[in-house]
Coordinates of C-alpha atoms in Angstrom, one line a residue:
M1 CA -30.7 -33.7 31.9
W2 CA -31.6 -37.6 32.1
S3 CA -32.0 -37.3 35.6
P4 CA -32.3 -34.6 38.5
N5 CA -28.8 -34.2 39.0
A6 CA -27.2 -35.1 36.0
R7 CA -25.2 -32.1 34.5
G8 CA -22.5 -31.1 32.3
L9 CA -18.6 -29.2 34.0
G10 CA -18.9 -27.1 30.5
G11 CA -17.9 -23.6 30.0
L12 CA -16.3 -22.8 33.1
P13 CA -14.0 -20.6 33.8
T14 CA -10.3 -21.9 34.5
R15 CA -7.3 -19.7 35.8
Y16 CA -5.7 -21.2 31.3
G17 CA -7.7 -18.7 30.7
V18 CA -10.5 -21.0 28.6
A19 CA -13.6 -22.3 29.4
T20 CA -13.9 -26.7 30.5
R21 CA -14.3 -28.0 27.2
E22 CA -18.9 -28.7 26.9
R23 CA -19.4 -32.2 26.5
A24 CA -16.7 -33.7 28.1
L25 CA -17.7 -34.6 31.4
F26 CA -21.1 -35.9 33.2
R27 CA -22.1 -36.2 37.0
S28 CA -25.3 -38.4 38.1
E29 CA -27.4 -40.3 40.4
S30 CA -27.4 -44.0 39.8
L31 CA -29.4 -44.4 35.9
D32 CA -31.4 -47.0 37.6
D33 CA -34.6 -45.5 38.0
L34 CA -34.6 -43.6 34.1
E35 CA -37.6 -42.8 32.1
A36 CA -37.8 -43.6 28.7
D37 CA -37.4 -40.0 28.1
G38 CA -34.3 -39.8 30.6
R39 CA -33.0 -42.9 28.8
A40 CA -33.4 -41.1 25.1
A41 CA -32.0 -38.1 26.7
F42 CA -28.6 -39.9 28.7
D43 CA -28.1 -42.4 25.1
A44 CA -27.9 -39.1 23.7
V45 CA -24.2 -37.7 25.1
G46 CA -22.6 -40.2 23.8
A47 CA -20.5 -42.0 26.9
G48 CA -17.0 -43.1 26.5
L49 CA -16.5 -44.3 29.8
V50 CA -20.2 -45.1 32.0
L51 CA -17.5 -45.1 35.9
D52 CA -20.2 -46.5 38.4
L53 CA -18.5 -45.8 41.7
R54 CA -21.5 -47.6 44.0
S55 CA -20.4 -50.5 46.1
D56 CA -21.1 -54.2 45.7
G57 CA -24.0 -53.4 48.3
E58 CA -25.9 -51.1 46.6
I59 CA -26.6 -52.1 43.6
R60 CA -29.8 -53.1 43.2
Q61 CA -30.3 -54.4 39.4
P62 CA -27.9 -55.3 36.3
H63 CA -26.2 -51.5 34.9
L64 CA -28.0 -49.9 32.2
L65 CA -25.0 -51.2 30.9
D66 CA -24.0 -53.8 31.9
G67 CA -22.1 -55.5 29.4
S68 CA -20.9 -52.3 27.3
A69 CA -17.2 -52.1 26.7
S70 CA -18.3 -47.9 27.7
Y71 CA -19.3 -48.8 31.5
Q72 CA -16.9 -50.1 34.3
R73 CA -17.7 -50.1 38.0
I74 CA -15.0 -49.1 40.6
P75 CA -16.4 -48.6 44.2
W76 CA -14.8 -45.6 45.8
I77 CA -14.8 -47.4 48.7
D78 CA -12.4 -50.0 49.5
P79 CA -14.3 -52.4 51.6
V80 CA -11.5 -54.4 53.6
A81 CA -10.2 -50.6 54.0
D82 CA -13.3 -49.3 55.3
A83 CA -13.7 -52.3 57.5
A84 CA -10.8 -50.8 59.8
R85 CA -12.4 -47.4 59.7
D86 CA -12.8 -46.1 63.5
A87 CA -16.2 -44.0 63.5
S88 CA -15.9 -41.7 66.2
T89 CA -13.1 -39.8 64.5
E90 CA -15.5 -39.3 61.5
A91 CA -18.6 -36.6 63.6
G92 CA -19.1 -34.7 60.3
I93 CA -19.1 -35.3 56.2
A94 CA -16.1 -32.8 55.8
D95 CA -14.0 -35.6 58.4
I96 CA -16.1 -38.4 56.7
Y97 CA -14.6 -37.1 53.6
R98 CA -10.8 -36.8 54.8
G99 CA -11.0 -40.1 55.8
S100 CA -12.2 -41.4 52.8
L101 CA -9.8 -40.3 50.3
T102 CA -6.9 -41.4 52.6
R103 CA -8.3 -45.3 53.4
N104 CA -9.7 -45.6 50.1
K105 CA -6.5 -44.4 47.8
E106 CA -5.9 -47.4 46.0
H107 CA -9.7 -48.0 45.2
I108 CA -9.3 -44.2 44.5
A109 CA -6.6 -43.9 41.8
R110 CA -7.9 -47.1 39.6
A111 CA -11.3 -44.6 39.6
F112 CA -9.5 -41.6 38.2
R113 CA -7.0 -44.0 36.0
A114 CA -10.5 -45.0 34.0
V115 CA -10.9 -41.8 33.5
A116 CA -7.5 -40.3 31.5
D117 CA -7.2 -44.0 29.8
A118 CA -11.3 -43.0 28.7
P119 CA -11.3 -42.3 24.8
A120 CA -10.4 -38.9 24.7
D121 CA -13.0 -38.1 22.0
S122 CA -15.9 -39.2 23.9
P123 CA -18.0 -38.0 27.0
V124 CA -17.5 -39.4 30.6
V125 CA -19.9 -39.8 32.3
V126 CA -19.4 -40.5 37.0
H127 CA -21.9 -41.3 39.1
C128 CA -22.4 -43.0 42.6
R129 CA -25.4 -43.9 44.3
A130 CA -27.3 -40.2 44.5
G131 CA -25.0 -38.2 42.7
K132 CA -23.2 -35.8 45.0
D133 CA -20.5 -37.5 47.5
R134 CA -18.2 -39.9 45.7
T135 CA -19.3 -38.0 43.3
G136 CA -19.0 -35.1 44.4
L137 CA -15.2 -35.6 45.8
M138 CA -14.0 -36.9 41.7
I139 CA -15.6 -34.1 40.1
A140 CA -14.0 -31.4 42.4
I141 CA -10.9 -33.2 42.4
L142 CA -10.8 -32.9 38.3
L143 CA -11.9 -29.2 38.7
D144 CA -9.7 -27.9 41.1
L145 CA -7.0 -30.1 38.8
V146 CA -7.4 -27.2 35.9
G147 CA -7.9 -24.4 38.3
V148 CA -11.6 -23.6 38.8
P149 CA -12.3 -21.5 41.1
R150 CA -13.2 -22.8 44.0
A151 CA -16.4 -21.2 44.9
V152 CA -17.4 -22.5 41.1
I153 CA -16.7 -25.9 42.6
A154 CA -18.1 -25.4 46.0
E155 CA -21.6 -24.0 43.8
D156 CA -21.4 -27.4 41.4
Y157 CA -21.3 -29.3 44.9
A158 CA -23.8 -27.6 46.4
L159 CA -26.2 -27.7 43.9
S160 CA -26.3 -31.5 44.5
E161 CA -28.3 -31.0 47.9
A162 CA -31.1 -27.9 45.6
R163 CA -31.4 -31.0 43.4
L164 CA -32.1 -33.6 45.8
S165 CA -33.9 -31.7 47.9
L166 CA -32.0 -31.9 51.1
Q167 CA -32.0 -29.0 52.5
D168 CA -34.1 -30.0 55.7
A169 CA -32.2 -33.4 56.0
P170 CA -30.3 -33.9 58.3
E171 CA -26.5 -32.7 58.2
I172 CA -24.5 -35.4 57.2
S173 CA -26.6 -36.2 54.4
R174 CA -26.3 -32.5 53.0
S175 CA -24.6 -30.4 50.8
R176 CA -22.9 -27.7 51.7
P177 CA -20.2 -25.9 50.2
E178 CA -17.8 -25.6 52.9
T179 CA -17.7 -29.0 53.3
I180 CA -16.1 -29.7 50.0
L181 CA -13.8 -27.1 50.3
A182 CA -13.1 -28.4 53.4
S183 CA -12.0 -31.3 51.7
L184 CA -9.9 -29.9 49.2
D185 CA -8.0 -27.3 51.7
H186 CA -7.2 -31.2 53.7
L187 CA -5.6 -31.8 50.6
D188 CA -3.3 -28.5 50.4
R189 CA -2.1 -29.0 54.1
E190 CA -1.6 -32.5 53.8
Y191 CA -0.8 -33.8 49.6
G192 CA 0.1 -29.6 48.2
G193 CA -3.0 -29.8 46.6
V194 CA -5.3 -32.3 43.7
R195 CA -2.2 -32.8 41.8
G196 CA -0.1 -33.9 44.9
Y197 CA -2.8 -35.9 46.3
L198 CA -3.4 -37.5 42.5
T199 CA 0.5 -38.2 42.1
W200 CA 0.6 -39.8 46.0
C201 CA -2.5 -42.1 44.9
G202 CA -0.2 -43.3 42.6
L203 CA -1.1 -41.9 39.0
T204 CA 1.7 -41.0 36.7
R205 CA 2.1 -37.6 35.2
A206 CA 0.9 -38.5 32.3
E207 CA -2.3 -39.6 33.7
I208 CA -2.7 -37.2 35.8
H209 CA -1.8 -35.3 32.7
R210 CA -4.4 -36.5 30.4
L211 CA -7.4 -36.1 33.4
A212 CA -6.5 -32.3 33.3
T213 CA -6.4 -32.2 29.0
R214 CA -9.7 -33.7 29.2
L215 CA -11.6 -30.8 30.5
V216 CA -8.6 -28.1 29.5
P217 CA -7.9 -28.4 25.4
V218 CA -3.9 -28.6 24.3
D219 CA -3.1 -28.6 20.7
V220 CA 0.9 -28.4 22.4
R221 CA 2.4 -31.9 19.9
A222 CA 7.1 -30.7 20.2
V223 CA 9.0 -28.6 22.0
V224 CA 11.5 -28.0 21.2
F225 CA 14.7 -25.9 23.1
D226 CA 17.5 -23.5 22.4
F227 CA 20.9 -24.4 23.5
D228 CA 22.8 -21.6 24.5
G229 CA 22.3 -20.0 27.7
L230 CA 18.3 -22.6 27.6
L231 CA 19.6 -26.0 27.9
M232 CA 23.1 -25.3 29.4
D233 CA 24.7 -21.6 31.2
T234 CA 27.2 -22.3 28.2
E235 CA 26.6 -18.2 28.0
T236 CA 28.1 -18.2 32.0
T237 CA 31.3 -20.1 31.1
M238 CA 31.9 -18.0 27.8
V239 CA 32.0 -15.5 29.5
E240 CA 33.7 -16.0 31.9
S241 CA 36.9 -17.9 30.3
W242 CA 36.6 -14.1 28.0
R243 CA 37.7 -12.2 31.6
A244 CA 39.4 -14.4 32.4
E245 CA 41.6 -13.7 29.5
W246 CA 41.3 -10.2 29.5
A247 CA 41.8 -10.3 33.3
H248 CA 45.2 -12.7 32.2
H249 CA 47.1 -9.5 29.9
G250 CA 46.3 -6.7 32.9
L251 CA 42.7 -5.2 31.6
E252 CA 38.7 -5.8 32.3
L253 CA 36.4 -7.0 30.0
E254 CA 33.5 -4.2 29.0
L255 CA 30.6 -6.9 29.1
E256 CA 27.7 -4.7 27.9
E257 CA 30.0 -3.9 24.2
F258 CA 31.5 -7.2 24.2
W259 CA 28.2 -9.4 24.8
P260 CA 26.2 -9.2 21.7
G261 CA 22.9 -11.2 23.8
H262 CA 22.3 -12.5 19.6
G263 CA 23.2 -16.5 18.4
G264 CA 25.8 -16.9 15.7
D265 CA 30.1 -17.7 16.5
I266 CA 31.5 -13.8 16.7
T267 CA 34.8 -15.4 18.1
E268 CA 36.8 -14.3 15.5
D269 CA 35.4 -9.9 16.1
R270 CA 36.0 -10.8 20.2
Y271 CA 40.0 -11.6 18.9
A272 CA 40.0 -9.1 16.6
V273 CA 38.9 -6.1 19.6
L274 CA 40.9 -8.1 22.4
A275 CA 43.9 -8.3 19.8
A276 CA 43.4 -4.2 19.4
A277 CA 43.5 -3.2 23.6
V278 CA 46.3 -5.8 24.1
G279 CA 48.9 -4.7 21.2
S280 CA 51.8 -6.2 19.0
G281 CA 52.1 -9.0 21.5
F282 CA 49.2 -10.3 21.2
D283 CA 49.7 -14.0 20.5
R284 CA 45.9 -15.2 18.9
A285 CA 47.2 -19.3 19.4
A286 CA 48.1 -19.3 23.2
S287 CA 45.2 -17.0 23.5
H288 CA 42.7 -19.5 22.5
A289 CA 44.2 -22.8 24.3
R290 CA 44.6 -20.9 27.1
R291 CA 40.9 -19.7 27.3
T292 CA 39.3 -22.7 25.8
A293 CA 40.8 -24.8 28.0
H294 CA 39.8 -22.5 30.9
R295 CA 35.9 -23.0 29.7
D296 CA 36.5 -26.8 29.5
A297 CA 37.8 -26.8 33.2
M298 CA 34.3 -24.9 33.8
H299 CA 32.2 -26.8 31.7
Q300 CA 33.4 -30.6 33.0
D301 CA 30.2 -29.9 36.2
L302 CA 27.3 -29.0 33.2
D303 CA 24.3 -29.7 33.3
F304 CA 21.7 -28.5 32.2
R305 CA 20.2 -25.0 33.9
P306 CA 17.2 -25.8 36.9
G307 CA 14.3 -28.2 35.5
I308 CA 15.2 -28.2 32.1
R309 CA 15.7 -31.7 32.5
E310 CA 12.5 -32.2 34.5
W311 CA 10.6 -30.6 31.3
V312 CA 12.2 -33.0 28.5
M313 CA 11.6 -36.1 30.7
T314 CA 7.9 -34.5 31.4
A315 CA 7.4 -34.0 27.6
R316 CA 9.3 -37.3 26.9
D317 CA 6.5 -38.7 28.8
L318 CA 3.8 -37.4 27.5
G319 CA 4.1 -38.4 23.9
L320 CA 5.8 -34.7 22.6
K321 CA 8.2 -34.5 20.6
V322 CA 11.8 -32.8 21.9
A323 CA 14.2 -31.0 20.4
I324 CA 17.1 -28.6 20.0
A325 CA 17.2 -25.2 18.1
S326 CA 20.4 -23.7 18.2
S327 CA 22.8 -21.9 16.5
S328 CA 25.7 -22.5 17.5
P329 CA 27.7 -25.1 15.3
R330 CA 26.7 -29.3 15.9
P331 CA 30.1 -30.5 17.0
W332 CA 29.6 -28.1 20.3
V333 CA 26.4 -29.0 20.7
Q334 CA 26.2 -32.5 20.4
G335 CA 29.8 -32.9 22.6
H336 CA 27.5 -30.8 25.4
L337 CA 25.2 -33.8 25.2
E338 CA 27.3 -36.6 24.9
R339 CA 29.1 -35.3 28.0
V340 CA 26.3 -34.9 29.9
D341 CA 24.6 -38.6 28.4
A342 CA 21.9 -36.2 26.7
V343 CA 21.7 -37.8 22.8
E344 CA 19.3 -40.3 23.3
L345 CA 16.7 -37.5 24.9
F346 CA 16.0 -35.3 21.9
D347 CA 13.9 -36.4 19.5
L348 CA 15.7 -33.7 16.6
V349 CA 18.4 -31.5 17.2
V350 CA 19.3 -29.1 14.4
T351 CA 22.0 -26.2 14.8
G352 CA 23.1 -22.9 12.9
D353 CA 26.1 -24.7 10.0
E354 CA 22.3 -26.0 8.8
V355 CA 20.9 -22.4 8.0
E356 CA 22.0 -19.2 6.6
T357 CA 21.2 -16.8 8.8
H358 CA 20.5 -16.8 12.5
K359 CA 17.7 -15.3 14.9
P360 CA 16.4 -12.8 15.2
D361 CA 15.2 -14.7 11.9
P362 CA 12.3 -18.0 11.7
A363 CA 14.6 -19.9 10.1
I364 CA 16.7 -22.5 12.2
Y365 CA 12.9 -23.6 13.9
Q366 CA 11.1 -22.9 10.4
L367 CA 13.5 -25.7 9.4
A368 CA 13.0 -27.9 13.5
L369 CA 9.6 -27.7 12.8
R370 CA 9.5 -29.3 8.9
R371 CA 11.9 -31.8 10.6
L372 CA 9.7 -32.2 12.9
G373 CA 6.5 -32.8 10.5
V374 CA 4.3 -30.2 13.2
P375 CA 2.8 -26.1 12.7
G376 CA 4.6 -23.6 14.3
E377 CA 1.0 -22.8 16.9
E378 CA 1.1 -27.1 18.2
A379 CA 4.8 -26.5 18.8
I380 CA 6.6 -24.4 22.1
A381 CA 9.8 -23.2 21.9
V382 CA 12.1 -22.1 24.6
E383 CA 14.6 -19.6 24.7
D384 CA 16.8 -17.2 26.9
T385 CA 17.0 -14.1 24.8
A386 CA 15.1 -11.3 22.5
H387 CA 16.3 -12.7 19.9
G388 CA 14.9 -16.6 20.4
V389 CA 12.5 -15.3 21.1
A390 CA 11.2 -13.3 18.4
A391 CA 13.1 -16.0 15.7
A392 CA 9.8 -18.1 17.7
Q393 CA 7.7 -16.1 17.3
A394 CA 8.5 -15.2 13.6
A395 CA 7.7 -19.6 12.5
G396 CA 4.1 -19.1 14.5
M397 CA 5.3 -20.8 17.7
V398 CA 4.4 -20.0 21.0
A399 CA 7.3 -18.5 22.7
V400 CA 8.8 -19.2 26.4
A401 CA 11.6 -17.1 28.0
I402 CA 13.5 -17.9 30.2
P403 CA 16.5 -15.5 30.6
N404 CA 20.4 -16.7 30.9
P405 CA 22.1 -14.6 32.9
F406 CA 22.9 -11.8 30.6
V407 CA 19.6 -11.3 30.0
D408 CA 17.2 -9.0 31.9
A409 CA 13.6 -9.4 32.1
A410 CA 12.5 -7.0 30.8
A411 CA 14.1 -7.5 27.2
V412 CA 12.2 -10.5 26.2
A413 CA 8.9 -9.0 27.7
A414 CA 7.7 -9.6 23.7
A415 CA 7.6 -13.4 25.2
D416 CA 4.1 -15.0 25.4
L417 CA 5.7 -16.2 29.4
V418 CA 9.0 -15.3 30.9
L419 CA 10.2 -17.4 33.7
G420 CA 13.2 -17.3 36.3
S421 CA 13.8 -21.1 35.8
A422 CA 12.3 -23.7 34.1
D423 CA 11.1 -25.0 37.6
E424 CA 9.6 -22.4 38.8
L425 CA 6.5 -23.7 36.7
L426 CA 5.2 -27.7 35.7
L427 CA 5.7 -28.2 31.9
T428 CA 2.2 -29.6 32.3
E429 CA 0.7 -26.3 33.8
L430 CA 2.5 -24.4 31.1
L431 CA 1.3 -26.9 28.6
L432 CA -2.2 -26.2 29.7
S433 CA -1.7 -22.2 29.3
T434 CA -1.6 -22.9 26.0
G435 CA -5.1 -23.0 25.4
S436 CA -4.8 -18.9 25.7
K437 CA -1.9 -17.3 24.3
G438 CA 0.1 -15.1 26.5
S439 CA -2.4 -16.5 30.4
T440 CA 0.1 -16.4 33.6
P441 CA -0.1 -19.7 35.0
V442 CA -0.9 -20.2 38.5
T443 CA 0.6 -23.0 40.8
E444 CA -0.8 -24.8 43.4

C-alpha cells in the first residue's frame, strides 16, 4: 500500500455467502506526505473517487488530486453543529463517536451519497487525517451494511492503532475494538441498524443499495412475479367461493382433492365434479353466477399480499425490470391490476393464453425472459407453488417461494429461498443474497 494505514477492504466475509469485492473500497490516512513510491502505488489503484473527510482547518497544503474530477472533500464534521457540542457529555472516544454520528448527520449523508454516486467500476478511497476515526466510522458502517461480521469490522478498525503505533497513546487516541462495536450497537438501539441510520440521514433505498453493491456483487436485472396466490391471494377467494357453492348444495368441499396446486384453467373440471355430487338437478349457469358473484364481492377489497407492493416499488426504484408471468388468462390478470391501479407498475405481463404449456413447464418464464431481454441467471422469480418454482428454475432463474395459504412450506423446499411473507425481508437484502444462490439472508 501507499502509506502505513492504507488498506483495501476486499475479501472479507459477509452474511450473503460471498466475500466483499476486491479493489472496490480502500481506506487511508491523509495523502499529504506520500513519497514517490507511495504516490506510484496510490496512482496504480485508479480511484474513481477519493473522498477526503478532513475539515477546513486540517488542510496544510493542496491535495495531490486538487482539481481532479475524482477528488471530493466533504468534511465529516459540521462546523455549525460542532460549535454547539457539549464536550462534557463526551468523556470517552465512544461517546464522541455517538455524538458525531448524530450532530454531523447532514455532512455524513453527503459523504455516503458521494460513495453511492461514484463510478461503479472504479475503486473508492476514503481518508481523513489519520484514517482511523472518521474514516473508521464510515468504513464500519459500510461493512456492517453488507453483513461483514462485527468481529471482523472491529479487527479492521483496531488495525489502525497498530499501524500508527498508538498502543501507548492516551486512551482517546487509541482504536480499541470495543469502541467501534459500541458505535454500531448505538446505531442498532437508536435507528434499528446501519440501514435505518442511513435512511434517517436522508439516503434513499436506491442510494443505500448502491452502497451495498459496491461491496457485494449483484447481477439481477429483473424480478418476475407469479400472479394468483403470490401477487394477490386469489387462491383463497377462489377456494372460498367454491366452498360456499358446495355448502349451498348441502355438501362439504374436500379441499385436498379439489386444489391441485398448479396453474391453468380447470374450472370446467371442477363444475363437473360438483355436478356429479349434486346430481340431475344441478344448474351449471346458476351455480356459476352465484359462485362468481360471491368471489367478486370478496375481490372488492383484495390487494397485493403483504410486502409485495413494497418489493415491486423497490425494484422499480432500483431500475430493475418488473414483470408478471401467470398461467391465468390475460383478462383475469389485467382486470385485477386495473382494480388496484397497478397496471403501470409492471414493464411486462405474460399470461397463460400466450403459451401452449403451463407450469411446471418453463415456457411462460422463457417467454417473459425473451421479451425482457434478460437471461435467466440475471432474474429472480417469485412463486407460491412447487410447480411455479420448478418452472422458474428450469428457465435458469433464482426461485423465491412465498407459499400461498394452501401450500405447505415443505412443498416448495426446492426453491432457492422460502419466505412466509414478502414483508419478512427487504428486496434489497434478497438481491444481495443472490450472489450466493441458495444462501439465507439475515435481516438487521
